[in-house]
Short mmCIF file of C-alpha atoms in Angstrom, two decimals:
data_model
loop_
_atom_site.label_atom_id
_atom_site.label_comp_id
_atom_site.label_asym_id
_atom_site.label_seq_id
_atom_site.Cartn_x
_atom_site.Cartn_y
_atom_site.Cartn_z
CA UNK A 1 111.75 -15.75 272.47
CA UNK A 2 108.43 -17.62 273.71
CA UNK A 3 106.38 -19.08 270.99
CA UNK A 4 103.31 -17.42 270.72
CA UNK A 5 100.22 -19.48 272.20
CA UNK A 6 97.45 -20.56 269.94
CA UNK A 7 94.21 -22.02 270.08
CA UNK A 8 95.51 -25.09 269.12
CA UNK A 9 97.45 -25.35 272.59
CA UNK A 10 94.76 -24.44 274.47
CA UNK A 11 92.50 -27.18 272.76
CA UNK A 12 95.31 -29.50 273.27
CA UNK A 13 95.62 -28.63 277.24
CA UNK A 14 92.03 -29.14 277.83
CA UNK A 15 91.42 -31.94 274.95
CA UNK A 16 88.91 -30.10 273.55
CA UNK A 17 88.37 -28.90 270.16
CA UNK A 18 90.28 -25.66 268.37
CA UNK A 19 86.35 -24.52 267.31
CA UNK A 20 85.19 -25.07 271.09
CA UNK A 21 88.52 -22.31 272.02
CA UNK A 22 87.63 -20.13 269.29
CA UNK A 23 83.98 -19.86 269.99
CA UNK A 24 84.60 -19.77 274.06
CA UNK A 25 87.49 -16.84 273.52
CA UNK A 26 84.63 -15.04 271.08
CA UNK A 27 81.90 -15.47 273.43
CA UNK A 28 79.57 -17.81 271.39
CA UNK A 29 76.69 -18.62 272.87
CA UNK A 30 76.62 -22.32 272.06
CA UNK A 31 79.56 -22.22 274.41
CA UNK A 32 78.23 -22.93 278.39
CA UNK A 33 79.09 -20.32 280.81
CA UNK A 34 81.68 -23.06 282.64
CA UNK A 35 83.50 -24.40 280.02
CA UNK A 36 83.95 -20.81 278.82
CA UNK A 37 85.78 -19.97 282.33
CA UNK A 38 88.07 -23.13 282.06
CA UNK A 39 89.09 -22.18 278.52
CA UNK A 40 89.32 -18.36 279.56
CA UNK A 41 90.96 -19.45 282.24
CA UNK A 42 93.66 -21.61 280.91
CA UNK A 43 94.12 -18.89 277.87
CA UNK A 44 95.38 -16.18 281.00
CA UNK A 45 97.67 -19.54 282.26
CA UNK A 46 99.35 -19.81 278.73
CA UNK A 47 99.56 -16.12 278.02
CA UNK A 48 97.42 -16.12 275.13
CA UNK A 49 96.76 -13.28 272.76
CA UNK A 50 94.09 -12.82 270.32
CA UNK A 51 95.65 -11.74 267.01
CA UNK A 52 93.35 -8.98 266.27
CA UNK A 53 95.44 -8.26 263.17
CA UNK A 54 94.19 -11.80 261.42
CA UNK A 55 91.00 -11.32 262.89
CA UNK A 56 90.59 -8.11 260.95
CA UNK A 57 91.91 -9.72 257.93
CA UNK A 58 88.98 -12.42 258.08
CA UNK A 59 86.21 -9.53 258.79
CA UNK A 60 88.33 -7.65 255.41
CA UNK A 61 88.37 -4.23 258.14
CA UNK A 62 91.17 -3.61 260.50
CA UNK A 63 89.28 -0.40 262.57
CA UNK A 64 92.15 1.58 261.49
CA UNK A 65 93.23 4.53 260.05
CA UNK A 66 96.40 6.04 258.11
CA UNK A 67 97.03 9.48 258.98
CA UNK A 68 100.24 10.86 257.17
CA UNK A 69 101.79 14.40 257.81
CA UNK A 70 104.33 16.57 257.18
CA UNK A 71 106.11 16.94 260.40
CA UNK A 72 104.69 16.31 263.72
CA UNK A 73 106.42 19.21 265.96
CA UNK A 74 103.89 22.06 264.62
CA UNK A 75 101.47 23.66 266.78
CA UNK A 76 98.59 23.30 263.88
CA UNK A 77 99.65 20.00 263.15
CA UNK A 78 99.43 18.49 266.52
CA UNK A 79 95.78 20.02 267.30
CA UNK A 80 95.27 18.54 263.93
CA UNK A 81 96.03 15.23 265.36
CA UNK A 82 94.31 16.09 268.92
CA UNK A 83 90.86 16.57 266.62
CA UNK A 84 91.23 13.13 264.35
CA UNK A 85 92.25 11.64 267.83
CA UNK A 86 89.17 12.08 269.44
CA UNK A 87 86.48 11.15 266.42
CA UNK A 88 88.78 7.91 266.15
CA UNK A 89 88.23 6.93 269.79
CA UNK A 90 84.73 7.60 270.09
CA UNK A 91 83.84 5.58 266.40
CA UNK A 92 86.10 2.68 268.36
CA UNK A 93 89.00 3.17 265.74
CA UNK A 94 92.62 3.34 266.16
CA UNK A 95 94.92 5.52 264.17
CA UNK A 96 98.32 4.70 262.88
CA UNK A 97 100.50 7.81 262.57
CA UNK A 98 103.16 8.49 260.27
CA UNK A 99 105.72 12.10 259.08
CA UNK A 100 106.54 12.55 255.66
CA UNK A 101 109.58 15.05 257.30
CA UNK A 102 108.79 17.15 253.79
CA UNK A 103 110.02 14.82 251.79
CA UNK A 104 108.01 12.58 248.95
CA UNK A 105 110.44 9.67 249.10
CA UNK A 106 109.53 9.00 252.51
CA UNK A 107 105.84 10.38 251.90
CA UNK A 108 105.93 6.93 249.17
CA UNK A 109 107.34 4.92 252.10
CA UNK A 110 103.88 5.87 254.33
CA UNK A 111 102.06 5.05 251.89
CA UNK A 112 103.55 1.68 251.22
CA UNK A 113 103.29 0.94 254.94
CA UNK A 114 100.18 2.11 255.31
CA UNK A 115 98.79 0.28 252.27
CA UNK A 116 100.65 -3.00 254.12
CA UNK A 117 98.57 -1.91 257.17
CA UNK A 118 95.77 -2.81 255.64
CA UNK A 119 94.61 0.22 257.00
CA UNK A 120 90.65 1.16 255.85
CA UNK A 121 91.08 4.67 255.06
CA UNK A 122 93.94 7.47 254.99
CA UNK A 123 94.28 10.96 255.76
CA UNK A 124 97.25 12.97 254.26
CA UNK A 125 98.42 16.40 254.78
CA UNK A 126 101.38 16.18 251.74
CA UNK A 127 104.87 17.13 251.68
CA UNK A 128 107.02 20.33 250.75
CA UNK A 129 107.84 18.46 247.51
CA UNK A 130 105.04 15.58 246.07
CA UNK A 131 103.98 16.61 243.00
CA UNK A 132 101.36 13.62 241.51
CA UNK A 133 99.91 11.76 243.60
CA UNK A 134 100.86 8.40 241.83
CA UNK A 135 102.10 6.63 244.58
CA UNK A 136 98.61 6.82 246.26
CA UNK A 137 97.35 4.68 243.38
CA UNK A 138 97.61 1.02 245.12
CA UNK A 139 95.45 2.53 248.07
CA UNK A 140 92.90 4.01 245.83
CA UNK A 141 92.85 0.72 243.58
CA UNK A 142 92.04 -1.15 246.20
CA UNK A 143 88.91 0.69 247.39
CA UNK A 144 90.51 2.71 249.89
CA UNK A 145 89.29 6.13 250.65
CA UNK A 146 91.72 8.81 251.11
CA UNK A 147 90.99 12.52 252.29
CA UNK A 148 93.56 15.28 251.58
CA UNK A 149 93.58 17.99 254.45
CA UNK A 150 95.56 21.42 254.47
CA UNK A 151 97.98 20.12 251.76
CA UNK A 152 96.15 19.12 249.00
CA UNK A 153 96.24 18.23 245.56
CA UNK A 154 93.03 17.25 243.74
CA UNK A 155 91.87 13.73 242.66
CA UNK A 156 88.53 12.36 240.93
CA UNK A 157 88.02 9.83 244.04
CA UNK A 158 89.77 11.97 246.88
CA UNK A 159 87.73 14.27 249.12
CA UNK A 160 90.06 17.47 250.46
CA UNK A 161 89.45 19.75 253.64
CA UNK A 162 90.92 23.26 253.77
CA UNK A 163 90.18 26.79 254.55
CA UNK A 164 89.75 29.19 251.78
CA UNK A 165 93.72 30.42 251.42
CA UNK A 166 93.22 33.17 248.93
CA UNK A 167 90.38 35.12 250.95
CA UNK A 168 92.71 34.27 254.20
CA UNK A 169 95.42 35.68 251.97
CA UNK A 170 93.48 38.82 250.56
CA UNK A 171 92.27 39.95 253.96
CA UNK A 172 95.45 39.86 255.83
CA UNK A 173 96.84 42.00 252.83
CA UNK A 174 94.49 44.07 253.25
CA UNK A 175 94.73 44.84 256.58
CA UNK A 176 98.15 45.69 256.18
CA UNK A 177 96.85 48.03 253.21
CA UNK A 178 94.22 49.92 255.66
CA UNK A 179 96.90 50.50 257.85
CA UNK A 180 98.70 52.79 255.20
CA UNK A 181 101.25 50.08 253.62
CA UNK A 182 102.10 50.26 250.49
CA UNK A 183 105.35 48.16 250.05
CA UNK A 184 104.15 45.04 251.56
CA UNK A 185 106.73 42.01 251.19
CA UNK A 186 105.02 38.47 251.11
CA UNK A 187 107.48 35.63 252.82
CA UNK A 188 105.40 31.70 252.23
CA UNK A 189 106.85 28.28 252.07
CA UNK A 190 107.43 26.06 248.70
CA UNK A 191 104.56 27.34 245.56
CA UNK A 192 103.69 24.03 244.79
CA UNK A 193 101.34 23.62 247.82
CA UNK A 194 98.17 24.85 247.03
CA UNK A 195 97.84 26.52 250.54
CA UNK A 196 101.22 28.93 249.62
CA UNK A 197 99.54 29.25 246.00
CA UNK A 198 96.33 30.22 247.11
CA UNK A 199 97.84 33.03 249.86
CA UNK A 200 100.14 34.50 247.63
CA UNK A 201 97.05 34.97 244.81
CA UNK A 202 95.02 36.62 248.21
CA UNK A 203 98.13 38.86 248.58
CA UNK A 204 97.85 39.83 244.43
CA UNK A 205 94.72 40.18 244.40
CA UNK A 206 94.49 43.21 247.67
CA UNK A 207 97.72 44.67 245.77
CA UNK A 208 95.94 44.77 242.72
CA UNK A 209 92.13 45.87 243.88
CA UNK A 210 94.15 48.54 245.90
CA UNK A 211 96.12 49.88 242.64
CA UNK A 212 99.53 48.66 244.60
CA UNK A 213 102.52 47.31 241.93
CA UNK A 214 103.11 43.98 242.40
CA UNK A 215 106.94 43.55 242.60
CA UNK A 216 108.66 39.69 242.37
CA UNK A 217 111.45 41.18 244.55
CA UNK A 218 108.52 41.40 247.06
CA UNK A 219 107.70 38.11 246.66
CA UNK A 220 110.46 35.42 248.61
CA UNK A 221 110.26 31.27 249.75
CA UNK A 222 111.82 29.66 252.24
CA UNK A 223 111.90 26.62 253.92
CA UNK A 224 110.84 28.05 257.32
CA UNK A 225 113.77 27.36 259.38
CA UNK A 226 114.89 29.03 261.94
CA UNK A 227 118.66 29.40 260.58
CA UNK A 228 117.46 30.98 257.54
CA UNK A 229 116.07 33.85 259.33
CA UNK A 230 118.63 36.20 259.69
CA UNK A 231 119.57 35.69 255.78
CA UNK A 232 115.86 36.70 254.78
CA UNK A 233 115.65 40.00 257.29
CA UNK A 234 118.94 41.05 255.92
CA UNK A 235 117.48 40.66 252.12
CA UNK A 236 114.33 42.67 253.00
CA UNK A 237 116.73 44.86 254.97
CA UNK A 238 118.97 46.06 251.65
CA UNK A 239 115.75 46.47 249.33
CA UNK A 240 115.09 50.03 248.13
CA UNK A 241 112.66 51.41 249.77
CA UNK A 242 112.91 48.22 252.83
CA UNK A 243 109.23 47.12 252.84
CA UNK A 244 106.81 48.90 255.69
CA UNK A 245 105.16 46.19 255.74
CA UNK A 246 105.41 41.85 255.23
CA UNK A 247 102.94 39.51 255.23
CA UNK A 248 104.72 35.90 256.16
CA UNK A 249 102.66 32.14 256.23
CA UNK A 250 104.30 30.89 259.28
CA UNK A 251 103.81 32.31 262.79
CA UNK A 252 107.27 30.71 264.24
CA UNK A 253 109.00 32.35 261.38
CA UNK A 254 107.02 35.98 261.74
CA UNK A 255 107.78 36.10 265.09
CA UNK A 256 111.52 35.09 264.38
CA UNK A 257 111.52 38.09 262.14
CA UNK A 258 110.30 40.20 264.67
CA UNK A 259 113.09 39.58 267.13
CA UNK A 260 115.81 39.72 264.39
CA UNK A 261 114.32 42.79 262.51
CA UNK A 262 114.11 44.63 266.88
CA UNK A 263 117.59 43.56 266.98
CA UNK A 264 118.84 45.57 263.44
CA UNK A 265 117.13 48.33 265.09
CA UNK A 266 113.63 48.77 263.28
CA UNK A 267 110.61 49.34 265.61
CA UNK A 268 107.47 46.99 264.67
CA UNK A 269 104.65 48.20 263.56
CA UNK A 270 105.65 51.75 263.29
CA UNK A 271 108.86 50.72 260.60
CA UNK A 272 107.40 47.17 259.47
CA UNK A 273 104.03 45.64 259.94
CA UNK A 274 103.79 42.37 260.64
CA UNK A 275 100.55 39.75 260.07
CA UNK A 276 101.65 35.80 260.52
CA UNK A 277 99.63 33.08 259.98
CA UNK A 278 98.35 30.11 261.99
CA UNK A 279 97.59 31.68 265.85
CA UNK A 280 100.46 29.27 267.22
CA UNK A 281 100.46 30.13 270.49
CA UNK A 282 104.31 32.04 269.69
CA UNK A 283 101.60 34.88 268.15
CA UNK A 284 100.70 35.77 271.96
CA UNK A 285 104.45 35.20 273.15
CA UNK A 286 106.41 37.49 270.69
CA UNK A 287 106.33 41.57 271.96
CA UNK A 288 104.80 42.87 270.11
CA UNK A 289 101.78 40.24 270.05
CA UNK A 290 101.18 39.42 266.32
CA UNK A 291 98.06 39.61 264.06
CA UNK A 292 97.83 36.07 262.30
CA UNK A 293 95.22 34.44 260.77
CA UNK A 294 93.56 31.78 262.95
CA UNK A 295 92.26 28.37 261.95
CA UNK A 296 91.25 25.33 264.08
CA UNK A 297 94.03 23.21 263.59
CA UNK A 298 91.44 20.29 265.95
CA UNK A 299 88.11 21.23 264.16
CA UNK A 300 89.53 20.21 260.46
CA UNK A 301 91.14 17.16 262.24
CA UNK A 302 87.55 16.17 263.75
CA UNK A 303 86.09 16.98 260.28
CA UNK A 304 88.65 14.66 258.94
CA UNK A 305 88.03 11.86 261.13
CA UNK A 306 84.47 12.07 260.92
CA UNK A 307 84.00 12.35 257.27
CA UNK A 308 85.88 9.25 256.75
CA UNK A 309 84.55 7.44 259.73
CA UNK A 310 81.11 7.95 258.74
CA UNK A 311 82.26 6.95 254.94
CA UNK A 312 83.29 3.57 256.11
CA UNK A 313 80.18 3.30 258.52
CA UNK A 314 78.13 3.87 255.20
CA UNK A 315 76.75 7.02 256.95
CA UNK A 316 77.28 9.11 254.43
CA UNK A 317 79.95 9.52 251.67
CA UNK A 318 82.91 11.72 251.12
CA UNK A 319 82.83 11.00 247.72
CA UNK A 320 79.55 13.69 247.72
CA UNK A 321 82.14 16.73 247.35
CA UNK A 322 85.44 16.98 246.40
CA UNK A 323 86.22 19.77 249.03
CA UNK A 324 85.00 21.06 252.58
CA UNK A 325 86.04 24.84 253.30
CA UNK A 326 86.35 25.23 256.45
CA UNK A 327 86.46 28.95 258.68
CA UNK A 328 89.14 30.85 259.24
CA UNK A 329 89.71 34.71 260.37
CA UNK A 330 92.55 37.42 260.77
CA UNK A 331 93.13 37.99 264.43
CA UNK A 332 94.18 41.70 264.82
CA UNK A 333 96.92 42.03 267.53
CA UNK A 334 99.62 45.17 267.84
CA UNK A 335 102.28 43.78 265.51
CA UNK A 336 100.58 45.29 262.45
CA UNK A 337 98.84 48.40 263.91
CA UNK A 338 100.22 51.23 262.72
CA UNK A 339 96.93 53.93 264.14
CA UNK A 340 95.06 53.82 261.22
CA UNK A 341 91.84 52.44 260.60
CA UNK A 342 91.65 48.25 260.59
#
């Protein structure tokens, strides 16, 4: 491999002096206009790059930040990205991107790159299974702010962004209620996110203001997959009386259930009712289209960016609030109407 040209080489070309480069390459204006084009000049000859990376280290601020997540091939998660994207380039910062795949070990091995990064602030979405958020200690030791979005847990120095999952929860229960259900099966992903938590409490609490039992056999996880599918419809499928209605956190896994419940011969809505959650575009895709619960996947990743761009500016601090709710509504489509009122 070529060694990497330095300043030193450059000064040594021209027999000048490493502080004359430096200055020229940085556009001091000691420097006069001439002599900066010979040193500019020879720098393109030699091939020389500026190591921003040391540069930053000098100025103690690299212009970048962390962004962990759980998997990047979501619909939600990729707007997500599309939204923190933009902020970043317009503030003039870069982003360094990393996937957790839903697992903590490797969610610990982000963090230790990112905190090797030198990165100036992070933004985390967390994995199926963290449970503390020990390993984002170092980070937060050192001064650097970290905002929790979707995923969260809660920390004394860490700002989170969400929408409010229980009323989310509630109102696409109830929906399902209005529409005459009253065995309503909840399907969500692993109950130690708070965003699962928070739905399934919306989903008690309709049951319970509509004087509906709330039954655990109701109640099922799953990892989202399509292989586990057909597994799940055939549970719901041997329960006594089968639910008329289900309420599942995951639009690529409601509409899933949709084509396998068609295929075991139940009709949707008029057997089973069906709200998702997310408006992934599947939602308009899937016959019959499906009611879901939409939230701007880009809008919390430009409230992301921004809040933690203008925290490093000194703009303004996230450390104000220790949440920001952001909007969210229930999208009424033909999957769950079953002719009664909405």
């Amino acid at each position: 491999m070529e060694k990497e040209t330095t300043i030193y080489d450059i000064a040594k070309q021209l027999n000048i002096s490493p502080a004359t480069v430096s200055r020229a390459l940085n556009d001091h204006p000691a420097i006069n206009i001439d002599t900066k084009k010979v040193i500019i000049s020879k720098a393109k000859e030699l091939g020389y790059r500026t190591n921003i990376f040391a540069s930053n280290l000098r100025r103690k601020k690299t212009n970048t930040i962390g962004v962990i997540v759980p998997r990047l091939n979501s619909y939600f998660m990729s707007t997500v990205l599309a939204g923190m994207e933009k902020v970043a380039n317009e503030a003039s910062y870069n982003l360094i991107i990393a996937q957790s795949l839903e697992s903590v070990k490797k969610e610990m091995a982000n963090v230790k790159t990112m905190f090797n990064s030198h990165v100036d602030g992070l933004l985390v979405s967390l994995s199926y299974d963290t449970e503390n958020l020990d390993h984002f200690e170092p980070l937060i030791k050192k001064g650097v702010p970290i905002l929790f979005f979707d995923r969260v847990l809660t920390h004394k120095k860490c700002t989170s962004i969400v929408i409010d999952n229980l009323k989310a929860g509630y109102e696409a229960t109830n929906h399902l209620i209005a529409q005459g259900c009253k065995h309503i099966m909840h399907i969500t992903g692993n109950l130690q996110r708070n965003v699962y938590q928070d739905r399934l409490k919306g989903y008690r609490l309709a049951l319970a203001e509509s004087g509906l039992h709330y039954c655990e056999e109701l109640v099922r996880t799953t990892d989202f997959s399509y292989q586990s599918v057909n597994e799940m419809v055939q549970y719901l499928t041997s329960l006594k009386p089968v639910p008329d209605a289900i309420f599942i956190t995951n639009d690529f896994y409601a509409a899933h259930c949709i084509v396998a419940l068609k295929q075991a011969g139940f009709s949707i809505p008029e057997d089973i009712a069906i709200v998702g959650f997310n408006d992934d575009p599947i939602a308009m895709v899937v016959e019959p289209n499906l009611t879901t619960v939409r939230y701007h996947g880009q809008e919390m990743g430009e409230v992301a960016a921004k809040s933690l761009i203008n925290h490093l500016n000194e703009q303004s601090s996230i450390k104000d609030t220790n949440a920001i709710i952001l909007h969210s509504e229930l999208v009424v489509r033909a999957s769950s109407l079953k002719g009664k009122s909405t």
